[in-house]
Amino acid sequence: MSHRPRLTVIGTGYLGATHAVCMAELGFEVVGLDVLPAKVEALASGTVPFFEPGLPELLRKNLDTGRLRFTTSFQEAGEFGDVHFICVGTPQKKGEYAADLTYVDAAFTALLPHVRAGSLLVGKSTVPAGTAERLAEQIAATRPDVELAWNPEFLREGFAIEDTLTPDRLVFGVRSQRAETQLRAAFAPVIEPSDTGPATPVVVTDFATAQLVKVAANAFLATKISFINAMAEVCEATGGDVTQLSKALSYDTRIGGRFLHAGLGFGGGCLPKDIRAFMARAGELGVDQALSFLKEVDAINLRRRARMVELARELVGGSFGAMRVAVLGAAFKPNSDDIRDSPALDVAANIAQQGATVCLYDPAAMNNARLKHPELGYHPSAIDAARGADIVLHLTEWAEFRDMDPDVLSHIVNNRRIVDGRNALDPQRWRDAGWTYRALGRP
């Protein structure tokens, strides 16, 4: 494809909106589509309906250039684009581990009649192996003049712009040279070396491998997090310090320090559901034993939440009744307003159920948290949340929490007790200020 292709992005949630904005930033003409008119209206007016640093500014910039627009019309999107990226969600099925592909199937079904001959449909959604093959058969039966490719996403919430504009790798699952050529054209500014860095590595592979890359990556990261949290359990039993253990391990270049940080564990909309869907698909394929270790990875992760509640309860004398508990954090990670499977919010709700008055503050996730857990108390700042508290819980590693002055909080709390669920605070600093400091996996 010699000319610069026109792109459509189907689905404007976290992945889709980010992809649409960033591809427009790279110079492409982009149409983003969503079936929810309110979401399309918000984006078209320059409002991002979730928290991602830098994205609102980039959205407004590219709306102003005219390269980016949004629609609810599959006909408009289909007729516009040369390459169509499918970016809809694949949530966990209710009551099951398996991924729900309802939105993926609906997107392909609605778009396919409207695309022009020679177009390329590109799946970016995280799907079980075998999904692309099934969709390719359906496409071939009705539109043999259209091809399918798979291009998994690897976005980190809080770093999504960087991960789209300068990814560490691109994976193209294709069945023809023509599809590869079209994908390379759609990512040309990313692939080509520039003054700011070398060319992005491109792995060209088959459908099955392309679908496995994302879930395999998430399974590995989840395993590494749960490994160090398992070591935290051992450290608590032996009197060891998991932060020092992690530091010592990190100097081994075979292991490294990334994702080797013990604490409250992982959450969000990707790692938990993806490893569960991976297990479910392995069972369907008859290789469930290959991924049986992921059951313990998941269990370790959930045990950290229970241990956090237990540690806080011990520190207040064995019962949360009549206790005022300050909770710092609701999002599953900093620089995000995502509360899906959030360890912080899970702990807060559990403690509230045990009779405590929970006073919560998060810099970005307050509205989302309030919708899911209206029974909790919400406060406009960390200071307000901590006022009169019998114990303070640090549960999401926002910079403003890491940088808190313990002397300032000392004058407003009822008792100087803090549990650091992220092993991110300086224990000596807090203890020197007269606080009882406890953390997961350390004395």
XYZ file of C-alpha atoms in Angstrom:
443
model
C 0.000 0.000 0.000
C 1.863 3.064 -1.242
C -0.505 5.733 0.103
C -1.110 6.396 3.771
C -4.207 4.316 4.702
C -7.256 5.779 6.352
C -8.037 4.119 9.669
C -11.145 3.333 11.667
C -11.222 2.249 15.282
C -14.260 0.244 16.375
C -14.927 0.647 20.083
C -13.803 3.753 21.974
C -13.207 2.441 25.443
C -9.766 2.666 27.011
C -7.967 0.809 24.213
C -9.975 2.197 21.305
C -10.008 5.846 22.310
C -6.282 5.777 23.016
C -5.533 4.036 19.715
C -7.692 6.452 17.709
C -6.148 9.551 19.260
C -2.576 8.310 18.969
C -2.919 7.164 15.362
C -4.268 10.613 14.488
C -1.270 12.081 16.325
C 0.950 10.001 14.026
C -0.639 11.748 11.040
C -3.366 9.339 9.943
C -6.955 10.265 9.179
C -8.993 8.373 11.779
C -12.671 7.726 12.455
C -13.554 6.281 15.855
C -16.841 4.410 16.237
C -18.877 3.478 19.264
C -22.453 2.260 19.649
C -22.983 4.525 22.674
C -23.988 8.027 21.483
C -23.037 9.642 24.800
C -19.481 8.339 24.521
C -19.166 9.545 20.930
C -20.532 12.976 21.869
C -18.089 13.276 24.758
C -15.071 12.354 22.643
C -16.200 14.574 19.769
C -16.383 17.488 22.218
C -12.869 16.819 23.502
C -13.739 14.958 26.691
C -12.078 11.647 27.552
C -14.480 9.519 29.653
C -11.667 7.939 31.697
C -8.426 9.064 33.316
C -5.233 8.739 31.275
C -2.447 11.316 31.644
C -1.982 13.449 28.526
C -4.830 11.944 26.512
C -7.364 14.827 26.827
C -4.823 17.308 25.449
C -3.904 14.989 22.590
C -7.589 14.370 21.810
C -8.393 18.073 21.546
C -5.283 18.719 19.452
C -6.210 16.095 16.868
C -9.875 17.059 16.763
C -8.693 20.565 15.901
C -6.512 19.289 13.048
C -9.524 17.572 11.486
C -7.681 14.247 11.288
C -9.879 12.700 13.979
C -13.633 12.393 14.260
C -16.149 10.057 15.887
C -19.371 8.419 14.760
C -22.022 5.873 15.696
C -22.508 4.813 12.048
C -20.979 1.515 10.916
C -21.733 2.525 7.344
C -19.739 5.737 7.689
C -16.835 3.928 9.329
C -16.861 1.058 6.849
C -16.898 3.285 3.803
C -14.195 5.557 5.202
C -11.425 3.211 6.225
C -8.791 1.090 4.527
C -7.716 -0.583 7.771
C -10.252 -1.186 10.544
C -9.067 -1.848 14.102
C -11.488 -3.759 16.350
C -10.857 -2.582 19.917
C -13.930 -3.699 21.867
C -13.849 -5.283 25.308
C -13.694 -8.975 26.176
C -14.893 -9.106 29.799
C -15.027 -12.217 31.904
C -18.309 -14.120 31.553
C -20.533 -13.903 34.596
C -20.043 -16.958 36.766
C -17.264 -18.323 34.526
C -13.574 -17.868 33.860
C -14.017 -17.715 30.066
C -13.905 -14.507 28.032
C -17.163 -13.051 26.750
C -16.774 -12.489 22.999
C -20.212 -10.941 22.496
C -18.814 -7.484 21.709
C -16.127 -8.804 19.365
C -18.607 -10.857 17.351
C -21.109 -7.994 17.233
C -18.482 -5.529 16.017
C -17.365 -7.740 13.138
C -20.947 -8.589 12.188
C -22.029 -4.941 12.121
C -18.974 -3.628 10.280
C -18.424 -6.306 7.634
C -21.285 -5.415 5.217
C -20.053 -1.823 4.949
C -16.314 -2.158 4.356
C -14.865 -1.649 0.907
C -13.263 -4.433 -1.109
C -9.613 -4.875 -0.244
C -10.036 -3.602 3.296
C -8.176 -5.152 6.221
C -9.955 -5.922 9.484
C -7.541 -5.988 12.413
C -8.416 -7.468 15.778
C -6.711 -5.790 18.732
C -8.973 -7.166 21.466
C -7.538 -9.798 23.799
C -9.236 -13.022 22.740
C -8.812 -16.778 23.278
C -6.716 -18.658 20.731
C -8.965 -19.847 17.928
C -11.089 -16.679 17.779
C -9.273 -15.193 14.774
C -9.473 -18.484 12.884
C -13.227 -18.661 13.483
C -13.752 -15.059 12.416
C -11.597 -15.517 9.323
C -13.834 -18.390 8.200
C -16.946 -16.254 8.691
C -15.403 -13.369 6.756
C -14.308 -15.639 3.907
C -17.838 -17.038 3.599
C -19.474 -13.633 3.111
C -16.729 -11.203 2.081
C -13.851 -13.044 0.354
C -12.606 -9.636 -0.842
C -11.715 -8.671 2.757
C -8.907 -10.007 4.959
C -8.382 -10.393 8.704
C -5.244 -9.819 10.768
C -4.555 -9.846 14.500
C -2.492 -7.171 16.242
C -2.624 -7.567 20.043
C -2.368 -4.524 22.294
C 0.122 -4.107 25.120
C -1.017 -0.906 26.825
C -0.145 -0.082 30.411
C -2.680 2.168 32.082
C -0.967 5.436 32.921
C 1.503 4.976 30.043
C -0.891 4.272 27.179
C 0.233 7.143 24.934
C 3.876 6.139 25.222
C 3.010 2.490 24.604
C 1.081 3.376 21.425
C 3.459 5.932 19.931
C 6.678 4.121 20.898
C 5.815 0.475 21.591
C 8.501 -2.006 22.586
C 7.237 -4.378 19.880
C 4.446 -4.920 17.356
C 2.958 -8.338 16.662
C 1.243 -8.992 13.327
C -0.804 -12.175 12.988
C -1.413 -12.502 9.238
C -2.125 -15.054 6.521
C -0.846 -13.175 3.486
C 1.872 -10.806 2.376
C -0.811 -8.309 1.398
C -2.183 -8.176 4.967
C 1.333 -7.691 6.346
C 1.952 -4.877 3.859
C -1.291 -3.162 4.864
C -0.447 -3.428 8.553
C 3.052 -2.089 7.997
C 1.543 0.889 6.183
C -0.849 1.472 9.089
C 2.083 1.536 11.526
C 4.726 3.076 9.269
C 5.542 6.066 11.537
C 5.994 3.685 14.469
C 8.039 1.067 12.631
C 10.448 3.403 10.861
C 13.544 4.515 12.801
C 13.570 8.166 13.821
C 15.767 10.759 15.488
C 14.269 9.773 18.833
C 14.901 6.051 18.606
C 15.470 2.891 16.562
C 12.873 1.020 14.551
C 10.236 -0.834 16.550
C 10.698 -4.629 16.341
C 7.932 -6.348 14.374
C 7.082 -10.000 14.927
C 5.160 -11.400 11.948
C 3.457 -14.648 12.847
C 0.326 -16.779 12.530
C -3.075 -16.141 14.088
C -2.658 -18.609 16.949
C 0.648 -17.157 18.119
C -0.558 -13.571 17.793
C -3.550 -14.330 20.005
C -1.351 -16.091 22.576
C 1.227 -13.311 22.942
C -0.899 -10.959 25.054
C -2.293 -13.579 27.417
C 1.113 -15.236 27.737
C 2.680 -11.880 28.616
C 0.008 -11.161 31.218
C 0.287 -14.666 32.652
C 4.048 -14.211 33.036
C 3.698 -10.800 34.710
C 0.983 -12.079 37.039
C 3.177 -15.057 37.929
C 6.118 -12.802 38.757
C 3.968 -10.577 40.981
C 2.431 -13.553 42.751
C 5.853 -15.162 43.184
C 7.211 -12.238 45.184
C 3.946 -12.059 47.129
C 4.332 -15.752 47.951
C 7.813 -14.892 49.223
C 6.171 -12.166 51.313
C 4.060 -14.856 52.992
C 7.238 -16.803 53.758
C 8.953 -13.652 55.028
C 6.086 -13.002 57.431
C 6.487 -16.538 58.795
C 10.279 -16.299 59.150
C 10.798 -12.661 60.077
C 12.423 -11.835 56.751
C 12.021 -8.586 54.810
C 10.517 -9.111 51.351
C 11.705 -5.702 50.118
C 15.322 -6.648 50.820
C 14.744 -10.101 49.334
C 13.329 -8.515 46.178
C 16.270 -6.110 45.962
C 18.766 -8.966 46.230
C 16.928 -11.000 43.576
C 16.710 -8.044 41.194
C 20.471 -7.875 40.712
C 20.325 -11.263 38.994
C 19.976 -10.290 35.337
C 18.061 -13.499 34.659
C 15.354 -12.321 37.079
C 15.390 -8.511 37.060
C 13.475 -6.159 39.308
C 10.478 -5.280 37.130
C 7.195 -6.590 38.607
C 9.123 -8.020 41.569
C 7.522 -5.645 44.059
C 5.577 -7.268 46.887
C 2.387 -5.747 48.167
C -1.360 -5.916 47.810
C -1.179 -7.632 44.428
C -2.565 -6.991 40.970
C -6.015 -6.014 39.763
C -7.524 -4.078 36.886
C -9.316 -5.109 33.737
C -6.532 -7.197 32.183
C -4.343 -9.429 34.349
C -7.059 -11.079 36.492
C -9.547 -11.749 33.691
C -6.875 -12.660 31.152
C -5.237 -15.367 33.251
C -8.657 -16.808 34.091
C -9.705 -16.793 30.426
C -6.365 -18.380 29.541
C -7.049 -21.209 32.005
C -10.564 -21.659 30.644
C -9.354 -21.863 27.042
C -6.599 -24.321 27.994
C -9.306 -26.524 29.501
C -11.345 -26.369 26.294
C -8.258 -27.379 24.318
C -7.466 -30.276 26.653
C -4.209 -28.788 27.957
C -5.510 -27.430 31.256
C -2.632 -29.071 33.164
C -0.190 -26.800 31.332
C -1.709 -23.767 33.036
C -2.776 -25.265 36.367
C -0.107 -23.161 38.100
C -2.149 -20.054 37.241
C -4.799 -21.159 39.748
C -2.249 -20.668 42.518
C -1.067 -17.404 40.950
C -4.653 -16.165 41.209
C -5.074 -17.561 44.736
C -1.867 -15.939 46.028
C -3.016 -12.629 44.623
C -6.393 -12.826 46.375
C -4.761 -13.953 49.655
C -2.825 -10.698 49.834
C -6.102 -8.805 50.084
C -7.289 -11.007 52.922
C -3.937 -10.639 54.668
C -4.161 -6.844 54.398
C -7.531 -6.865 56.152
C -6.211 -9.262 58.787
C -3.107 -7.143 59.452
C -5.159 -3.973 59.841
C -7.609 -5.725 62.161
C -4.752 -6.994 64.345
C -3.339 -3.499 64.593
C -6.616 -2.002 65.901
C -7.023 -4.664 68.565
C -8.892 -7.457 66.795
C -12.118 -5.762 65.697
C -13.120 -3.004 63.299
C -16.276 -2.195 65.261
C -16.489 1.554 66.026
C -13.170 2.117 64.227
C -12.542 4.913 61.745
C -10.334 3.610 58.917
C -8.688 5.975 56.432
C -8.162 4.327 53.044
C -5.761 6.002 50.641
C -6.481 4.669 47.174
C -9.342 3.135 45.210
C -7.908 2.615 41.710
C -6.144 -0.670 41.039
C -2.952 1.278 40.224
C -1.752 4.902 40.236
C -2.342 7.239 37.271
C -5.651 5.527 36.532
C -9.313 5.782 37.526
C -9.871 2.081 36.803
C -11.452 0.235 39.744
C -12.040 -3.092 37.995
C -10.989 -5.859 40.377
C -9.189 -3.225 42.456
C -7.408 -4.706 45.499
C -7.714 -1.348 47.279
C -11.459 -1.106 46.862
C -11.909 -4.781 47.714
C -10.074 -4.276 51.010
C -12.030 -1.100 51.796
C -15.393 -2.781 51.188
C -14.398 -5.824 53.261
C -13.415 -3.651 56.224
C -16.645 -1.664 55.970
C -18.621 -4.917 56.076
C -16.881 -5.702 59.359
C -18.289 -2.584 61.003
C -15.673 0.095 60.364
C -16.378 3.623 59.191
C -14.274 3.765 56.022
C -13.053 7.183 54.885
C -11.633 6.928 51.379
C -9.719 9.244 49.076
C -8.253 8.667 45.606
C -6.943 11.376 43.243
C -8.822 10.051 40.176
C -11.125 7.127 40.972
C -13.585 8.659 43.452
C -16.561 8.826 41.085
C -16.111 5.270 39.850
C -15.635 3.975 43.384
C -18.718 5.810 44.661
C -20.871 4.245 41.948
C -19.751 0.736 42.879
C -19.563 1.174 46.656
C -21.878 3.978 47.793
C -21.731 2.612 51.351
C -18.175 3.891 51.825
C -17.317 7.411 52.944
C -15.605 9.640 50.374
C -13.443 12.657 51.165
C -11.911 15.429 49.037
C -8.304 14.903 50.168
C -5.983 12.542 52.001
C -5.983 14.925 54.953
C -9.781 14.887 55.162
C -9.873 11.098 54.900
C -7.288 10.711 57.677
C -8.891 13.154 60.102
C -9.792 11.287 63.295
C -8.674 7.932 61.882
C -7.785 5.021 64.155
C -5.659 3.526 61.361
C -4.485 4.622 57.909
C -4.210 2.148 55.019
C -2.009 2.972 52.022
C -3.512 0.885 49.205
C -2.774 2.589 45.847
C 0.711 3.877 45.131
C -0.063 7.430 44.044
C 2.901 9.829 44.246
C 1.025 12.138 46.612
C 0.624 9.277 49.088
C 4.276 8.254 48.834
C 5.305 11.863 49.487
C 2.998 12.443 52.473
C 4.559 14.046 55.545
C 3.847 11.769 58.538
C 4.232 14.743 60.904
C 1.315 16.511 59.208
C -0.953 13.481 59.590
C 0.200 12.965 63.185
C -1.798 15.983 64.341
C -5.113 14.959 62.784
C -5.428 11.192 63.308
C -6.844 9.556 66.402
C -4.085 6.918 66.474
C -0.753 6.867 64.654
C -1.084 3.506 62.948
C -0.424 2.870 59.268
C -0.349 -0.252 57.113
C 1.573 0.163 53.873
C -0.126 -2.141 51.385
C 2.303 -1.229 48.622
C 5.653 -1.274 50.454
C 6.236 2.198 49.039
C 6.602 4.354 52.150
C 9.798 4.878 54.154
C 9.290 2.846 57.358
C 11.956 4.687 59.339
C 10.511 8.087 58.479
C 7.092 7.073 59.743
C 8.416 5.369 62.854
C 10.582 8.395 63.689
C 7.372 10.458 63.578
C 5.843 8.217 66.232
C 3.802 5.935 63.998
C 3.294 2.205 64.277
C 4.229 1.129 60.767
C 3.346 -2.289 59.338
C 3.585 -3.645 55.804
C 3.026 -6.878 53.939
C 6.008 -9.205 54.026
C 8.291 -7.268 56.352
C 8.859 -6.898 60.117
